[in-house]
Structure formats: structure tokens, C-alpha cells
Short mmCIF file of C-alpha atoms in Angstrom, two decimals:
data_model
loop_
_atom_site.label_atom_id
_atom_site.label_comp_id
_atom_site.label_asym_id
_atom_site.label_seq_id
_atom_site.Cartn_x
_atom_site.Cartn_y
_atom_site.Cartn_z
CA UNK A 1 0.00 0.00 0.00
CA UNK A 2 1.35 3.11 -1.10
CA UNK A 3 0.43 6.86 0.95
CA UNK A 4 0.17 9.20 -1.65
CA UNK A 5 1.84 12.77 -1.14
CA UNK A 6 -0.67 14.55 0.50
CA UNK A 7 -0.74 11.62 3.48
CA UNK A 8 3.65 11.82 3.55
CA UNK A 9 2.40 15.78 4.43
CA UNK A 10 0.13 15.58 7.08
CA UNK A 11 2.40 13.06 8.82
CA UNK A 12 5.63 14.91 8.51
CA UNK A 13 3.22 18.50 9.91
CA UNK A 14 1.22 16.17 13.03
CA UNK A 15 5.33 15.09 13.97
CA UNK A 16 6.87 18.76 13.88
CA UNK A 17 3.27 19.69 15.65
CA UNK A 18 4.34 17.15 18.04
CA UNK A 19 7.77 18.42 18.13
CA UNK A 20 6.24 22.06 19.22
CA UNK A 21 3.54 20.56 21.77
CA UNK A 22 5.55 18.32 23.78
CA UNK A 23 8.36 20.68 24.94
CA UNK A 24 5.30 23.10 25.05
CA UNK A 25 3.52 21.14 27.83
CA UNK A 26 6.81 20.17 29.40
CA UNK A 27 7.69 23.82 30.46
CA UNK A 28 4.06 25.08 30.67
CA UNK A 29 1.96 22.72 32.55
CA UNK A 30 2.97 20.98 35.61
CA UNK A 31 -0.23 18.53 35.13
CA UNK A 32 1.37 17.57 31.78
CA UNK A 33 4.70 17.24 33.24
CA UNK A 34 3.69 14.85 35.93
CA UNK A 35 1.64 12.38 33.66
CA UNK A 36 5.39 12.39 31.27
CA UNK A 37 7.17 11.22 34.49
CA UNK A 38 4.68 8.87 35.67
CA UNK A 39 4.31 7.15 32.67
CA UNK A 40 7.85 7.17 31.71
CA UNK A 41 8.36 5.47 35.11
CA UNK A 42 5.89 3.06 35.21
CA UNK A 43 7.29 2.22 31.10
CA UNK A 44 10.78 2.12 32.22
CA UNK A 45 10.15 -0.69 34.88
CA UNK A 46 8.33 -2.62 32.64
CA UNK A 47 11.35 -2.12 29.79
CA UNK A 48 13.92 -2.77 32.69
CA UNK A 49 11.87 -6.24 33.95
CA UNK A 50 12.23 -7.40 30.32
CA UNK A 51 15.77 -7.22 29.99
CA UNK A 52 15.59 -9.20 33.40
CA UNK A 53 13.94 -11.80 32.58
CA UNK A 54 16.26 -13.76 30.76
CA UNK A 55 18.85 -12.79 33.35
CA UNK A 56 16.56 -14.20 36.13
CA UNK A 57 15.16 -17.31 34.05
CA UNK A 58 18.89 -18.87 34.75
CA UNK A 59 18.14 -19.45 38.24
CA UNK A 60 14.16 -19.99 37.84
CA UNK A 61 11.90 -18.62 40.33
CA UNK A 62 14.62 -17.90 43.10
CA UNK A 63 14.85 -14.75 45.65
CA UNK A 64 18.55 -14.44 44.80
CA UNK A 65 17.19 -13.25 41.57
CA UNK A 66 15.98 -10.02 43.85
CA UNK A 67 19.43 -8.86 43.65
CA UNK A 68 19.35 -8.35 39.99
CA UNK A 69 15.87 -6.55 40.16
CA UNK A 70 17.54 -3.95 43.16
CA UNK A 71 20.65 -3.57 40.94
CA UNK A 72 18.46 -2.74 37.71
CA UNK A 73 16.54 -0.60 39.30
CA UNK A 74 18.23 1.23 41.86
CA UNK A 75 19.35 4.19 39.23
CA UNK A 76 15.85 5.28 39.03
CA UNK A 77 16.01 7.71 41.67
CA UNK A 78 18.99 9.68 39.94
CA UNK A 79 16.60 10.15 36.83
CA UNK A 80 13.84 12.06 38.73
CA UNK A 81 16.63 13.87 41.35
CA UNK A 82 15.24 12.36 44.14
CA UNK A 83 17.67 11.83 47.18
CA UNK A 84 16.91 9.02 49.28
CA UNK A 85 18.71 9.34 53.19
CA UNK A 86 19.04 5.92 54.75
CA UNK A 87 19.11 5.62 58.60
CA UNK A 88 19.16 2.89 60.91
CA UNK A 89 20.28 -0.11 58.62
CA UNK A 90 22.36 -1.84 61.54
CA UNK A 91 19.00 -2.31 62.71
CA UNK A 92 18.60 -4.99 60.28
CA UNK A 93 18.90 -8.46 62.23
CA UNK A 94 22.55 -10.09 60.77
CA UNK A 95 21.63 -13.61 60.50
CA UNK A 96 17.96 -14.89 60.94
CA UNK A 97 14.76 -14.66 59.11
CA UNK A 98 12.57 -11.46 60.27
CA UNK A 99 9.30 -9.36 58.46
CA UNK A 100 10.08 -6.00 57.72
CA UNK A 101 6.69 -3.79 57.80
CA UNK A 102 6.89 -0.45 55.63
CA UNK A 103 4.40 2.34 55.28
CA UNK A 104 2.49 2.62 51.96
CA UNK A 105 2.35 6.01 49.90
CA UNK A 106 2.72 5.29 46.26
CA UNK A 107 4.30 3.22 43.74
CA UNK A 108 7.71 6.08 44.26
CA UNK A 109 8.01 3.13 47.85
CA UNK A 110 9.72 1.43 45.05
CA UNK A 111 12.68 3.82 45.53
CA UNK A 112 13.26 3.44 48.83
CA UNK A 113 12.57 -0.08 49.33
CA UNK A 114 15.31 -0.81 46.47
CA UNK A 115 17.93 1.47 48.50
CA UNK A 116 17.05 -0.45 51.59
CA UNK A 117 15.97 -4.08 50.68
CA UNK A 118 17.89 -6.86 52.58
CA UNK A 119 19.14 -9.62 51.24
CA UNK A 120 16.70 -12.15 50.42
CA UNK A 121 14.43 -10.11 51.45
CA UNK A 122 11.06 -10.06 49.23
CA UNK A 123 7.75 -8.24 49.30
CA UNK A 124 4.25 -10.24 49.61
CA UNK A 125 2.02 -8.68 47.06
CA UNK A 126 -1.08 -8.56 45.99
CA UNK A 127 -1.99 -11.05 43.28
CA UNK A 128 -3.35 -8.50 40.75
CA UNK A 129 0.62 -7.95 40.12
CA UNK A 130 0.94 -11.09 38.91
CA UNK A 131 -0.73 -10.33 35.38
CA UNK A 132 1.10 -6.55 34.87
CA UNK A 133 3.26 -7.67 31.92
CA UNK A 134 6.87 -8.35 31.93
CA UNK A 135 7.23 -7.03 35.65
CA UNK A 136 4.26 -9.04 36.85
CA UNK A 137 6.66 -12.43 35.56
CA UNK A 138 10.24 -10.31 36.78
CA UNK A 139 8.71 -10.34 40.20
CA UNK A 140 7.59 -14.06 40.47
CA UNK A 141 10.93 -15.24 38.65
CA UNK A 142 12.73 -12.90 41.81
CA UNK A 143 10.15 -14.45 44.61
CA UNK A 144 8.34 -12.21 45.50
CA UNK A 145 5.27 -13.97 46.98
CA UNK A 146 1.67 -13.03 45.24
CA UNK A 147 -1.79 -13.55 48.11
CA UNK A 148 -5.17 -12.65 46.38
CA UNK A 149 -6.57 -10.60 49.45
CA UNK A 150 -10.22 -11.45 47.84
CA UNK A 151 -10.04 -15.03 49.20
CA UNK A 152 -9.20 -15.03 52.93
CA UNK A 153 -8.79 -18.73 53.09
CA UNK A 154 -6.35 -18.40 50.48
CA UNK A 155 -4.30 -15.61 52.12
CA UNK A 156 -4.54 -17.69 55.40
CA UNK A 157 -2.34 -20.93 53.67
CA UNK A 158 -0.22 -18.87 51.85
CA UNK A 159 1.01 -16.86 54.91
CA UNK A 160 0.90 -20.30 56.77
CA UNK A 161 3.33 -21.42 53.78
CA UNK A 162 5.56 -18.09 54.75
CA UNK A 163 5.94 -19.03 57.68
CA UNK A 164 8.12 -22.32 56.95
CA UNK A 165 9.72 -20.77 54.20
CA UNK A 166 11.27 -18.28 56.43
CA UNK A 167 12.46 -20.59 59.00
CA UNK A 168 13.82 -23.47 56.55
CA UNK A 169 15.24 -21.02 53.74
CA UNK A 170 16.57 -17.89 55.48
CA UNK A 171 14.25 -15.68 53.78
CA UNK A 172 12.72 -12.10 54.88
CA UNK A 173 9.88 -10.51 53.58
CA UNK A 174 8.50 -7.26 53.27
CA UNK A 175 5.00 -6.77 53.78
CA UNK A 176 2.84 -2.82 53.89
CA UNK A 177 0.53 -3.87 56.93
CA UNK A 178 -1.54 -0.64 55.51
CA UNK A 179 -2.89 -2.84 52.63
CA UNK A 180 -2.86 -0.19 50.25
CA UNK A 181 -1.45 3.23 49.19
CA UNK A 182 -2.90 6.01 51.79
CA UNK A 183 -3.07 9.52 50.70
CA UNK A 184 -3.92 11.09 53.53
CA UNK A 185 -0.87 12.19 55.17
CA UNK A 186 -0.80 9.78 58.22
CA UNK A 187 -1.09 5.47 58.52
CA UNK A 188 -4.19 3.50 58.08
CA UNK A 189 -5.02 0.94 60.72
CA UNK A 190 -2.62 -1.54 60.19
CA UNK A 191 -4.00 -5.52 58.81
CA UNK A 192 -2.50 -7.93 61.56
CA UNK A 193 -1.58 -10.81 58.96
CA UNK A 194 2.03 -9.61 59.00
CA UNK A 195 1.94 -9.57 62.29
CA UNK A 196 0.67 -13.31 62.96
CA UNK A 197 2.80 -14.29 60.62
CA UNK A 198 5.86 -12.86 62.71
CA UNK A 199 4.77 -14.74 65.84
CA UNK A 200 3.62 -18.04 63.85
CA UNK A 201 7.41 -18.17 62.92
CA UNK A 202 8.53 -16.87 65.75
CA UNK A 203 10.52 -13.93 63.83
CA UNK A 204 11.27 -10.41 64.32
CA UNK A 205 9.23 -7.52 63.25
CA UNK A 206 11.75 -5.05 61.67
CA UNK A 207 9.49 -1.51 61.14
CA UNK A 208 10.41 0.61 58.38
CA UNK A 209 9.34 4.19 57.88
CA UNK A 210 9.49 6.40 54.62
CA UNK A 211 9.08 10.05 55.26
CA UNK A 212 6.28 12.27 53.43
CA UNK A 213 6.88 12.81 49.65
CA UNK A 214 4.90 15.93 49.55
CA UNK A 215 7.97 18.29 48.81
CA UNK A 216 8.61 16.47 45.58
CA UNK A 217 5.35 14.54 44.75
CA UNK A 218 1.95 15.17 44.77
CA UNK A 219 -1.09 12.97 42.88
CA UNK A 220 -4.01 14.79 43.83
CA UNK A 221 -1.94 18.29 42.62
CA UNK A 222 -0.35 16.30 39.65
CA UNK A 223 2.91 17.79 40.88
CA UNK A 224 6.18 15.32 40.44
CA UNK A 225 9.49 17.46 40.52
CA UNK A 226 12.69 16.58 42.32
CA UNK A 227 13.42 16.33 46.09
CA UNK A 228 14.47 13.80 49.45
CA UNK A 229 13.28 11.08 50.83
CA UNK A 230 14.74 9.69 54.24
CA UNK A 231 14.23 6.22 54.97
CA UNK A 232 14.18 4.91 58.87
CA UNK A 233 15.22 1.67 59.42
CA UNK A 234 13.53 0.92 63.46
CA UNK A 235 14.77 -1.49 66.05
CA UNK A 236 13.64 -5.04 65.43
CA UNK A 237 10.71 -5.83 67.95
CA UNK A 238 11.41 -9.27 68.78
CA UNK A 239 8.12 -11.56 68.89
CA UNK A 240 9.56 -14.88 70.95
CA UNK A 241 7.02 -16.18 72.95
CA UNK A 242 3.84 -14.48 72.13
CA UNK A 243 0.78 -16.19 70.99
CA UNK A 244 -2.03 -14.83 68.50
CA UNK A 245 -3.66 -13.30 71.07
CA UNK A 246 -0.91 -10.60 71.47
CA UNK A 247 -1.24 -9.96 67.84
CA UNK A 248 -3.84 -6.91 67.92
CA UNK A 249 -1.54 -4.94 70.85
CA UNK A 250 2.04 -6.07 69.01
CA UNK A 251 0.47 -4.91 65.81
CA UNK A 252 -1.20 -1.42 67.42
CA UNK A 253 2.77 -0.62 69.51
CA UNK A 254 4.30 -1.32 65.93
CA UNK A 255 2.20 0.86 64.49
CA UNK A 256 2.20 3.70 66.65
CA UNK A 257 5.97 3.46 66.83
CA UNK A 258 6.39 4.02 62.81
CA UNK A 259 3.78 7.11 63.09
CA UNK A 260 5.71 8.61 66.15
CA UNK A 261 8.88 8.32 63.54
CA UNK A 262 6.93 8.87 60.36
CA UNK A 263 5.45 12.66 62.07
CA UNK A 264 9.22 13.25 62.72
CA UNK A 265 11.36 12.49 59.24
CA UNK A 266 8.32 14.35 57.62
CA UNK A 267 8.34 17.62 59.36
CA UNK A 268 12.32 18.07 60.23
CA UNK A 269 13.14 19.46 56.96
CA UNK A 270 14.83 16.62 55.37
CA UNK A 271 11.70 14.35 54.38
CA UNK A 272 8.50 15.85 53.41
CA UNK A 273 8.30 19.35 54.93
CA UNK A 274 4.85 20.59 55.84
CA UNK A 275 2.98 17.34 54.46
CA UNK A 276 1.21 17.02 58.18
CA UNK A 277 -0.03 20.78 57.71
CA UNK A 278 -1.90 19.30 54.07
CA UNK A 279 -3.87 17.11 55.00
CA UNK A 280 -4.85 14.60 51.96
CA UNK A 281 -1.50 15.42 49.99
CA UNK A 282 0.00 12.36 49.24
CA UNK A 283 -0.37 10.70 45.89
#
């Protein structure tokens, strides 16, 4: 099929309108600008898991492959000019199996869980992950273990499952106890399933906090520019001999612990500035 010249025309003036419009948008709207970073990011992760894929399909489905995910990903943060501050890392336990719990903003907890993540450490996700494309199969190839939250008897086993794994393979995992992304400048009440899977295994409880993003991101304004992040690594709160009835107090001191810490990174000047003053900023 053959375009005749009039077609070669109009495709040559919608590219150098293109040309005009994009840095147009770029400079001159801030909405415009945040929906070209957020979909560049969200595009470069799922480029990125395909070139890991073959890396990772060497091993199988292994949590050594993690490693490779971190180290592909960990440049990320130098594209947008974000500065992530690390703190409290001896805090990680040497030599034994242990849940981290993390605070949940937005899919930018990426970042910070890449500059912190232990090794063979891996996150517990929700199942819908499974089926996003070429990172959905990058994250089961690297462990990362997938509960559908719709079926509780389902979750139940599969955390029952955890449980062994991290005693008889050394493993950690990382688990946001808020369930999903909160935007409203504090912590949700936190789901205990973490937490009784910390004292079914008998594990520590290593509580990590992310300061505010509100200096440098912003869904609800569509604002995405440059900024810091620090990242709080907490004593481990050990969990040897309690029982499943100590879950709902162990989970509300854990929580109340990472919101002391959360209201203090995020209002000293070097995490999220006056994000407690907005209520309903996060993104």
C-alpha cells in the first residue's frame, strides 16, 4: 500500500506539531509534566523487567534473583533527582529470618525499598501484580510472593506457607501492613496478617518508615518534581514467645511506633516538609 503525497504531508506537519507541543507542555503545565514522568516510570520498569527476565530465568523462580531486580533498578532515583537518606540499617537483624513492615504512599516506595531491601528479602504482594506484563513475571521469577486478598482462606495458607519458608530457607519478607497506598498524610489501621505471621514463625518484626513525599510529589496536585526522601530503618521488635492473642496490641505498639517516627522524618526538613499541615496530599 502506497500513501500518496498529501498523506507523507500531514504526517511529517502532526510530527513537527508534536515536536512544538511536547516541549510546550513540558515547560508550561505541571499537570502535563507529571503524567510524562509517571508514565515514563511506570514504562521504564516494565522495559527494565524485560531485559531481566532472561537474566533471572537462569536461576528460575529464586529470591537471589531479587538482587538483579535492586541492581536494575536502583538508578531510578537519579533520573527524577530524588535523594533518598538511609538511617538505621544496623538495625537490620545479621543472620535470621525477620518481616520488615513499611508504610504505603505510592508506587515512588519502590525507591526506597530498592535502597534499603535486605538480602533475600522479598515483598508479599497482591496477586493482581501477577498479570502486569513483563514485571508481573520479573517479580515471580525474583520471589516475591503473590496472596489474592479477595479469598481469605487463600491468604490464610499462603502466609501459613511463609511461615516455613522463612524458618527453613533464610528468607525475609517485606509486607505494607496498611494494605494499600494512603493519601492522607498519616497510617491507616494496620492488617495484623504480618503480624501473625511474625509470631507463627517466631521472627522479628523489623518496622520501616518512609518520610512524606509531599515536597517532591503530589497525585491529587499532579505535581512530580525533584526532592528527598529519608528512609528509617527501626529497632527489630522481637516476637519470641507471644501467641495470636498478642497480635492486635504487638500490631497497634508497631504501628504507633512508625507514626511517632513517620510525624518526625516528615516535618524536620529533610523528608517531606509541611505534608502534616496538608492534610490529603500524598499521591
Amino acid at each position: 500500500m502506497e500513501f500518496w503525497p498529501g498523506a507523507w504531508m500531514l504526517l511529517l506537519l502532526l510530527f513537527l506539531l508534536l515536536l512544538f507541543l511536547l516541549p510546550t507542555l513540558w515547560f508550561c503545565s505541571p499537570s502535563a509534566k507529571y503524567f510524562f514522568k509517571m508514565a515514563f516510570y511506570n514504562g521504564w520498569i516494565l522495559f527494565l523487567a524485560v531485559l531481566a527476565i532472561p537474566v533471572c530465568a537462569v536461576r528460575g523462580r529464586n529470591v537471589e534473583n531479587m538482587k538483579i531486580l535492586r541492581l536494575m533498578l536502583l538508578h531510578i532515583k537519579y533520573l527524577y533527582g530524588i535523594r533518598v537518606e538511609v538511617r538505621g540499617a544496623h538495625h537490620f537483624p545479621p543472620s535470621q529470618p525477620y518481616v520488615v513492615v513499611s508504610n504505603h504512599q505510592s508506587s515512588l516506595d519502590l525507591l526506597g525499598m530498592m535502597e534499603v531491601l535486605p538480602g533475600r528479602c522479598v515483598p508479599i504482594a497482591k496477586r493482581e501484580l501477577l498479570w502486569a506484563g513483563s514485571a508481573g513475571l520479573a517479580c515471580w521469577l525474583a520471589g516475591v510472593i503473590f496472596i489474592d486478598r479477595k479469598r481469605t482462606g487463600d491468604a490464610i495458607s499462603v502466609m501459613s506457607e511463609v511461615a516455613q519458608t522463612l524458618l527453613t530457607q533464610d528468607v525475609r519478607v517485606w509486607v505494607f501492613p496498611e494494605g494499600t497506598r494512603n493519601h492522607n498524610g498519616s497510617m491507616l489501621p494496620f492488617k495484623r496478617g504480618a503480624f501473625h505471621l511474625a509470631v507463627q514463625a517466631q521472627v522479628p518484626i523489623v518496622p520501616i518508615v518512609m518520610s512524606s513525599y509531599q515536597d517532591f510529589y503530589c497525585k491529587k496536585e499532579r505535581r512530580f518534581t525533584s526532592g528527598q526522601c529519608q528512609v528509617r530503618v527501626l529497632p527489630p521488635v522481637p516476637t519470641e514467645g507471644l501467641t495470636p492473642d498478642d497480635v492486635p496490641a504487638l500490631a497497634d505498639r508497631v504501628r504507633h511506633s512508625m507514626l511517632t517516627v513517620f510525624r518526625e522524618i516528615s516535618t524536620d526538613g529533610r523528608g517531606g516538609g509541611d505534608y502534616l499541615k496538608k492534610p490529603g496530599g500524598g499521591g
